[in-house]
Coordinates of C-alpha atoms and ligand atoms in Angstrom, one line a residue:
X1 CA 0.0 0.0 0.1
X2 CA 1.3 3.5 -0.7
X3 CA 2.0 5.8 2.2
X4 CA -0.7 8.5 2.9
X5 CA 0.1 11.6 0.9
X6 CA -0.9 15.2 1.7
X7 CA -2.9 17.2 -0.8
X8 CA -0.5 18.1 -3.8
X9 CA -0.7 21.8 -2.8
X10 CA 0.7 21.0 0.7
X11 CA 3.3 18.5 -0.5
X12 CA 4.7 21.3 -2.8
X13 CA 5.1 23.8 0.0
X14 CA 8.0 24.5 2.1
X15 CA 7.4 25.1 5.8
X16 CA 7.8 28.5 7.4
X17 CA 11.4 29.0 8.5
X18 CA 12.0 31.4 11.3
X19 CA 15.7 30.9 12.0
X20 CA 15.6 30.7 15.8
X21 CA 18.5 28.4 16.6
X22 CA 22.3 29.1 16.1
X23 CA 25.1 26.7 15.5
X24 CA 26.9 27.8 18.6
X25 CA 26.3 26.6 22.1
X26 CA 27.2 30.0 23.8
X27 CA 25.1 33.2 24.2
X28 CA 22.5 33.7 21.6
X29 CA 21.3 37.2 20.5
X30 CA 18.0 36.7 18.8
X31 CA 17.4 39.4 16.4
X32 CA 15.5 37.2 13.8
X33 CA 11.9 37.4 14.8
X34 CA 11.1 41.1 15.7
X35 CA 10.5 40.1 19.3
X36 CA 10.4 42.7 22.1
X37 CA 13.9 43.9 23.1
X38 CA 13.3 44.2 26.8
X39 CA 11.4 41.0 27.6
X40 CA 7.8 41.0 28.9
X41 CA 6.3 43.5 31.3
X42 CA 7.0 42.4 34.8
X43 CA 3.3 42.8 35.6
X44 CA 2.5 40.4 32.7
X45 CA 5.0 37.8 34.2
X46 CA 3.4 38.0 37.6
X47 CA -0.2 37.6 36.1
X48 CA 1.1 34.6 34.2
X49 CA 2.5 33.0 37.4
X50 CA -0.7 33.7 39.3
X51 CA -2.9 31.9 36.6
X52 CA -0.8 28.7 36.7
X53 CA -3.1 27.0 39.3
X54 CA -5.9 27.3 36.9
X55 CA -4.6 25.7 33.8
X56 CA -6.6 22.6 34.2
X57 CA -9.6 24.6 33.1
X58 CA -10.0 25.5 29.4
X59 CA -9.9 29.3 28.7
X60 CA -12.9 31.3 28.0
X61 CA -13.9 31.1 24.3
X62 CA -14.0 34.8 24.3
X63 CA -11.9 36.5 26.8
X64 CA -14.3 39.2 27.9
X65 CA -12.1 41.0 30.5
X66 CA -9.2 41.2 27.9
X67 CA -11.6 42.6 25.2
X68 CA -12.6 45.3 27.7
X69 CA -9.1 46.1 28.5
X70 CA -8.2 46.6 24.9
X71 CA -11.4 48.4 24.2
X72 CA -10.5 50.9 26.9
X73 CA -6.9 51.2 25.9
X74 CA -7.7 51.7 22.1
X75 CA -11.1 53.1 22.2
X76 CA -12.7 50.1 20.4
X77 CA -16.1 48.1 20.9
X78 CA -15.2 44.9 22.9
X79 CA -18.0 43.1 21.1
X80 CA -16.3 43.1 17.7
X81 CA -13.1 41.5 18.7
X82 CA -11.7 38.0 18.0
X83 CA -8.7 36.4 19.6
X84 CA -6.4 33.6 18.5
X85 CA -3.2 31.7 19.0
X86 CA -1.1 34.6 17.6
X87 CA -2.3 36.8 14.8
X88 CA -1.0 33.9 12.6
X89 CA -4.1 31.8 13.6
X90 CA -6.4 34.7 12.6
X91 CA -4.7 35.0 9.1
X92 CA -5.3 31.3 8.6
X93 CA -8.9 31.7 9.8
X94 CA -9.7 34.5 7.4
X95 CA -8.2 32.6 4.5
X96 CA -10.2 29.4 5.5
X97 CA -13.4 31.5 5.9
X98 CA -13.3 33.6 2.7
X99 CA -11.5 31.5 0.2
X100 CA -13.0 29.0 -2.2
X101 CA -10.5 26.9 -4.4
X102 CA -9.2 29.2 -7.1
X103 CA -10.0 32.5 -5.4
X104 CA -7.3 35.1 -5.4
X105 CA -5.6 36.7 -2.4
X106 CA -3.6 39.9 -3.0
X107 CA -0.5 40.4 -0.9
X108 CA 2.4 42.8 -1.5
X109 CA 5.6 41.9 -2.9
X110 CA 7.7 42.1 0.2
X111 CA 4.9 41.5 2.6
X112 CA 4.5 39.0 5.4
X113 CA 5.1 35.5 4.1
X114 CA 2.2 34.0 6.1
X115 CA -0.3 35.6 3.8
X116 CA 0.6 33.7 0.6
X117 CA 1.2 30.6 2.7
X118 CA -2.2 30.7 4.4
X119 CA -4.0 31.5 1.2
X120 CA -2.4 28.6 -0.6
X121 CA -3.2 26.2 2.2
X122 CA -6.8 27.3 2.0
X123 CA -6.8 26.5 -1.8
X124 CA -6.4 30.1 -2.9
X125 CA -4.2 31.7 -5.4
X126 CA -1.8 34.3 -4.0
X127 CA -1.2 37.3 -6.3
X128 CA 1.7 39.5 -5.6
X129 CA 1.5 43.2 -6.0
X130 CA 4.9 44.6 -6.8
X131 CA 6.4 47.3 -4.3
X132 CA 8.0 50.4 -5.7
X133 CA 11.3 50.9 -4.1
X134 CA 10.5 48.5 -1.3
X135 CA 7.3 50.4 -0.4
X136 CA 3.8 49.1 -0.8
X137 CA 2.0 50.6 -3.9
X138 CA -1.7 51.0 -3.5
X139 CA -2.0 51.3 -7.4
X140 CA -0.2 48.1 -7.9
X141 CA -2.6 46.4 -5.5
X142 CA -5.8 48.0 -7.1
X143 CA -4.4 46.9 -10.7
X144 CA -4.4 43.3 -9.6
X145 CA -8.0 43.2 -8.4
X146 CA -10.1 40.7 -10.5
X147 CA -13.6 39.1 -10.2
X148 CA -11.8 36.3 -8.1
X149 CA -10.2 38.6 -5.6
X150 CA -11.5 37.8 -2.1
X151 CA -8.9 39.2 0.3
X152 CA -6.2 41.9 0.2
X153 CA -3.6 41.6 3.0
X154 CA -1.8 44.7 3.9
X155 CA 0.8 44.8 6.7
X156 CA 1.0 48.4 7.9
X157 CA 3.7 49.0 8.9
X158 CA 5.1 46.3 6.7
X159 CA 7.3 43.3 7.7
X160 CA 10.0 42.9 6.5
X161 CA 10.6 46.4 4.9
X162 CA 9.6 48.5 8.0
X163 CA 7.9 51.1 5.8
X164 CA 4.3 52.2 6.3
X165 CA 1.5 53.7 4.3
X166 CA -0.2 56.9 5.3
X167 CA -3.8 56.9 6.6
X168 CA -5.0 58.6 3.5
X169 CA -3.5 55.9 1.2
X170 CA -5.0 53.1 3.1
X171 CA -8.3 55.0 3.0
X172 CA -7.8 55.2 -0.8
X173 CA -7.2 51.6 -1.1
X174 CA -10.3 50.8 0.9
X175 CA -12.5 53.3 -1.2
X176 CA -11.4 51.9 -4.5
X177 CA -11.6 48.2 -3.6
X178 CA -14.8 46.4 -4.5
X179 CA -17.1 46.0 -1.4
X180 CA -17.0 42.3 -1.6
X181 CA -13.2 42.3 -1.2
X182 CA -12.0 41.9 2.5
X183 CA -9.3 44.3 3.3
X184 CA -7.1 43.0 6.1
X185 CA -4.9 45.6 7.8
X186 CA -2.4 43.7 9.9
X187 CA -1.1 46.4 12.3
X188 CA 1.3 44.1 14.2
X189 CA 3.9 46.9 14.7
X190 CA 1.4 49.7 15.3
X191 CA 2.5 50.4 18.8
X192 CA 5.9 51.4 17.6
X193 CA 4.8 54.1 15.1
X194 CA 4.7 57.7 16.1
X195 CA 3.9 59.4 12.8
X196 CA 0.9 61.9 12.6
X197 CA -0.2 60.5 9.2
X198 CA -0.2 56.8 10.4
X199 CA -3.3 55.0 11.7
X200 CA -3.7 51.3 12.6
X201 CA -6.8 51.2 10.5
X202 CA -9.4 50.9 13.2
X203 CA -11.3 54.0 12.0
X204 CA -11.9 52.2 8.5
X205 CA -13.1 49.2 10.5
X206 CA -15.7 51.5 12.1
X207 CA -16.7 53.2 8.8
X208 CA -17.0 50.1 6.5
X209 CA -18.2 46.5 6.3
X210 CA -15.1 45.0 4.5
X211 CA -12.1 45.9 6.7
X212 CA -10.6 44.0 9.6
X213 CA -7.6 45.0 11.6
X214 CA -5.2 42.4 13.1
X215 CA -3.0 43.1 16.2
X216 CA -0.7 41.0 18.4
X217 CA 0.9 40.8 21.7
X218 CA 4.0 39.4 20.2
X219 CA 5.9 42.6 19.3
X220 CA 5.6 45.7 21.6
X221 CA 4.2 43.7 24.4
X222 CA 6.9 41.2 23.9
X223 CA 4.8 38.0 24.5
X224 CA 5.6 36.1 21.4
X225 CA 6.0 32.9 23.3
X226 CA 2.5 33.1 24.7
X227 CA 1.0 33.3 21.2
X228 CA -1.9 36.0 21.4
X229 CA -3.3 38.0 18.5
X230 CA -6.6 39.8 18.1
X231 CA -8.8 41.1 15.3
X232 CA -11.3 44.0 15.2
X233 CA -13.7 44.0 12.5
X234 CA -17.4 43.9 11.3
X235 CA -19.6 41.5 13.3
X236 CA -20.2 39.3 10.2
X237 CA -16.5 38.7 9.6
X238 CA -15.8 38.1 13.3
X239 CA -18.7 35.5 13.3
X240 CA -17.3 33.7 10.3
X241 CA -13.8 33.6 11.9
X242 CA -15.4 32.0 15.0
X243 CA -16.7 29.2 13.0
X244 CA -13.3 28.1 11.4
X245 CA -10.8 29.0 14.2
X246 CA -10.2 26.8 17.1
X247 CA -12.4 27.6 20.1
X248 CA -9.7 28.0 22.6
X249 CA -6.8 29.6 20.6
X250 CA -6.3 32.3 23.2
X251 CA -4.9 30.5 26.2
X252 CA -5.4 31.3 29.8
X253 CA -1.7 32.3 30.4
X254 CA -1.7 34.5 27.5
X255 CA -4.9 36.2 28.3
X256 CA -4.0 36.9 32.0
X257 CA -0.6 38.2 30.9
X258 CA -2.2 40.4 28.2
X259 CA -4.6 42.1 30.5
X260 CA -1.7 43.0 32.8
X261 CA 0.6 44.1 30.1
X262 CA -1.9 46.4 28.4
X263 CA -2.4 48.0 31.8
X264 CA 1.4 48.6 32.3
X265 CA 1.8 52.0 30.6
X266 CA 5.2 52.5 32.1
X267 CA 6.4 49.3 30.3
X268 CA 4.8 50.4 27.1
X269 CA 6.4 53.8 27.2
X270 CA 9.8 52.4 28.1
X271 CA 9.6 49.9 25.2
X272 CA 8.7 52.6 22.7
X273 CA 11.4 55.0 24.0
X274 CA 14.0 52.1 23.8
X275 CA 13.1 51.6 20.2
X276 CA 13.2 55.2 19.4
X277 CA 16.7 55.5 20.7
X278 CA 18.3 52.2 19.4
X279 CA 16.6 51.8 16.1
X280 CA 18.0 55.0 14.7
X281 CA 21.3 54.5 16.4
X282 CA 21.7 51.1 14.9
X283 CA 20.7 52.5 11.4
X284 CA 23.2 55.3 11.7
X285 CA 26.0 52.9 12.7
X286 CA 25.2 50.6 9.7
X287 CA 25.1 53.6 7.4
X288 CA 28.5 54.7 8.8
X289 CA 29.7 51.3 7.7
X290 CA 28.5 51.9 4.2
X291 CA 25.4 49.7 4.4
X292 CA 22.0 50.9 3.3
X293 CA 19.0 50.5 5.6
X294 CA 15.4 50.9 4.4
X295 CA 13.5 53.7 6.3
X296 CA 11.8 51.9 9.1
X297 CA 9.0 52.9 11.6
X298 CA 9.3 49.6 13.5
X299 CA 11.5 47.6 15.8
X300 CA 13.5 46.1 12.9
X301 CA 15.7 47.2 10.0
X302 CA 16.1 45.6 6.6
X303 CA 19.8 46.0 5.7
X304 CA 21.3 46.0 2.2
X305 CA 24.7 44.2 2.0
X306 CA 27.3 44.5 -0.8
X307 CA 27.1 42.2 -3.8
X308 CA 30.9 41.4 -3.8
X309 CA 31.9 38.0 -2.7
X310 CA 32.9 37.9 0.9
X311 CA 30.6 40.7 1.9
X312 CA 27.1 39.4 0.9
X313 CA 24.0 39.3 3.0
X314 CA 24.2 35.5 3.0
X315 CA 27.8 35.5 4.2
X316 CA 27.0 38.1 6.8
X317 CA 24.0 36.1 8.1
X318 CA 26.3 33.0 8.4
X319 CA 29.2 35.1 10.1
X320 CA 26.8 36.5 12.6
X321 CA 25.1 33.2 13.2
X322 CA 28.4 31.5 13.9
X323 CA 28.9 34.1 16.7
X324 CA 25.5 33.5 18.1
X325 CA 23.7 36.5 16.5
X326 CA 20.5 35.4 14.7
X327 CA 19.2 37.6 11.8
X328 CA 16.7 36.8 9.2
X329 CA 17.9 36.2 5.6
X330 CA 15.6 37.7 3.0
X331 CA 16.0 35.1 0.2
X332 CA 12.6 33.7 1.1
X333 CA 11.1 37.0 0.6
X334 CA 12.9 37.4 -2.9
X335 CA 15.4 39.9 -1.6
X336 CA 18.6 38.0 -1.0
X337 CA 20.8 41.1 -0.9
X338 CA 19.2 42.0 2.6
X339 CA 19.3 40.9 6.1
X340 CA 16.5 41.8 8.5
X341 CA 17.3 42.3 12.1
X342 CA 15.3 43.4 15.1
X343 CA 16.3 45.9 17.7
X344 CA 17.5 44.2 20.9
X345 CA 19.0 45.5 24.0
X346 CA 21.7 48.4 24.0
X347 CA 24.3 45.7 24.7
X348 CA 23.0 43.5 21.9
X349 CA 23.0 46.4 19.4
X350 CA 26.6 47.4 20.3
X351 CA 27.7 43.8 19.8
X352 CA 25.9 43.4 16.5
X353 CA 27.3 46.6 15.1
X354 CA 30.8 45.7 16.2
X355 CA 30.5 42.2 14.7
X356 CA 29.1 43.5 11.3
X357 CA 32.0 46.0 11.3
X358 CA 34.4 43.1 11.8
X359 CA 32.7 41.1 9.1
X360 CA 32.9 44.0 6.6
X361 CA 36.7 44.6 7.4
X362 CA 37.8 41.1 6.9
Ligands
PLP1 C1 3.1 41.6 10.0 C2 3.0 40.4 10.8 N1 1.8 40.0 11.1 C3 1.6 39.0 12.0 C4 2.7 38.3 12.6 C5 2.4 37.2 13.5 O1 2.5 37.5 14.8 P1 1.9 36.6 15.9 O2 3.0 36.3 16.8 O3 0.8 37.3 16.6 O4 1.3 35.3 15.2 C6 4.0 38.9 12.4 C7 5.1 38.3 13.0 O5 6.3 38.3 12.6 C8 4.1 39.9 11.5 O6 5.3 40.4 11.3

């Protein structure tokens, strides 16, 4: 008898490759997953410890206290939120709920890789809208809309480039999309952005029936290991997601920690201030070494390495990795000349800059 085989679509896919382990046994500096530099809020850690004795109980299907805390913090209606095991689960749920085989899903050229992956797993056809100079182009997205388009995924700010679209451009995108196309605004890095013309997209959720905003506790709140994402959208979209997503995706530990984290304003301010200091510092240091960094409003930088043998991004990634510094190669995103690295602690940033200088001078 032949062995069981997955669907041909799945058999042809390569799994998500995060680069979270180094070939060295010593100290590891993880700059490969855009995690929080400072670790979680002490209040979140305390809340997590306190909930330990209750983990024999399933979590709530809809964590009401968390929805209320988020509602208060961001001025949103708690009734229109959905929670999942990371925003990754919510991206998958949207694809499962809205895509029939052959339906098209538009993502941007250098957009988050889970969008085309989840679309493909759901039987959809990912359609890439080219960036212009590593920035999302609303026109390129609109030009790719067909009768089969069901979802447009927009990461704003964008991972891996770190750029963002102004509020007016996102509003234009929503205005010009057909009403039956769902616009997913993934604002995973929203908390880091302090630009007057930026919006997380929640006002578009309020004003339309075809926009959902996704958020996460993995980035600014530094709780990636607990896996908690949330969405804010029209009731119909939330209802559809509830049908396909797992009922207990937001676990007890994550929910308790998130309620504490979101209330810890001092931690939030400290994390934003840390990034506002060390992200431009790191960028300036790299530029002084002759490397170009894409402009970023986030806690990571996409860095262009030289093309000449000995100094390429691939070689830089290997050199750093051998010294315990994990970065993210961009070949999987179609940009092999770049490395993406997140902003860590001051000490980590000083080490990474010195190590990159050493690499370039060898
Ligand atoms: C744009 C974007 N969306 C979603 C995610 C997934 O986040 P989560 O940890 O909530 O699944 C990431 C993580 O890197 C991201 O960069």
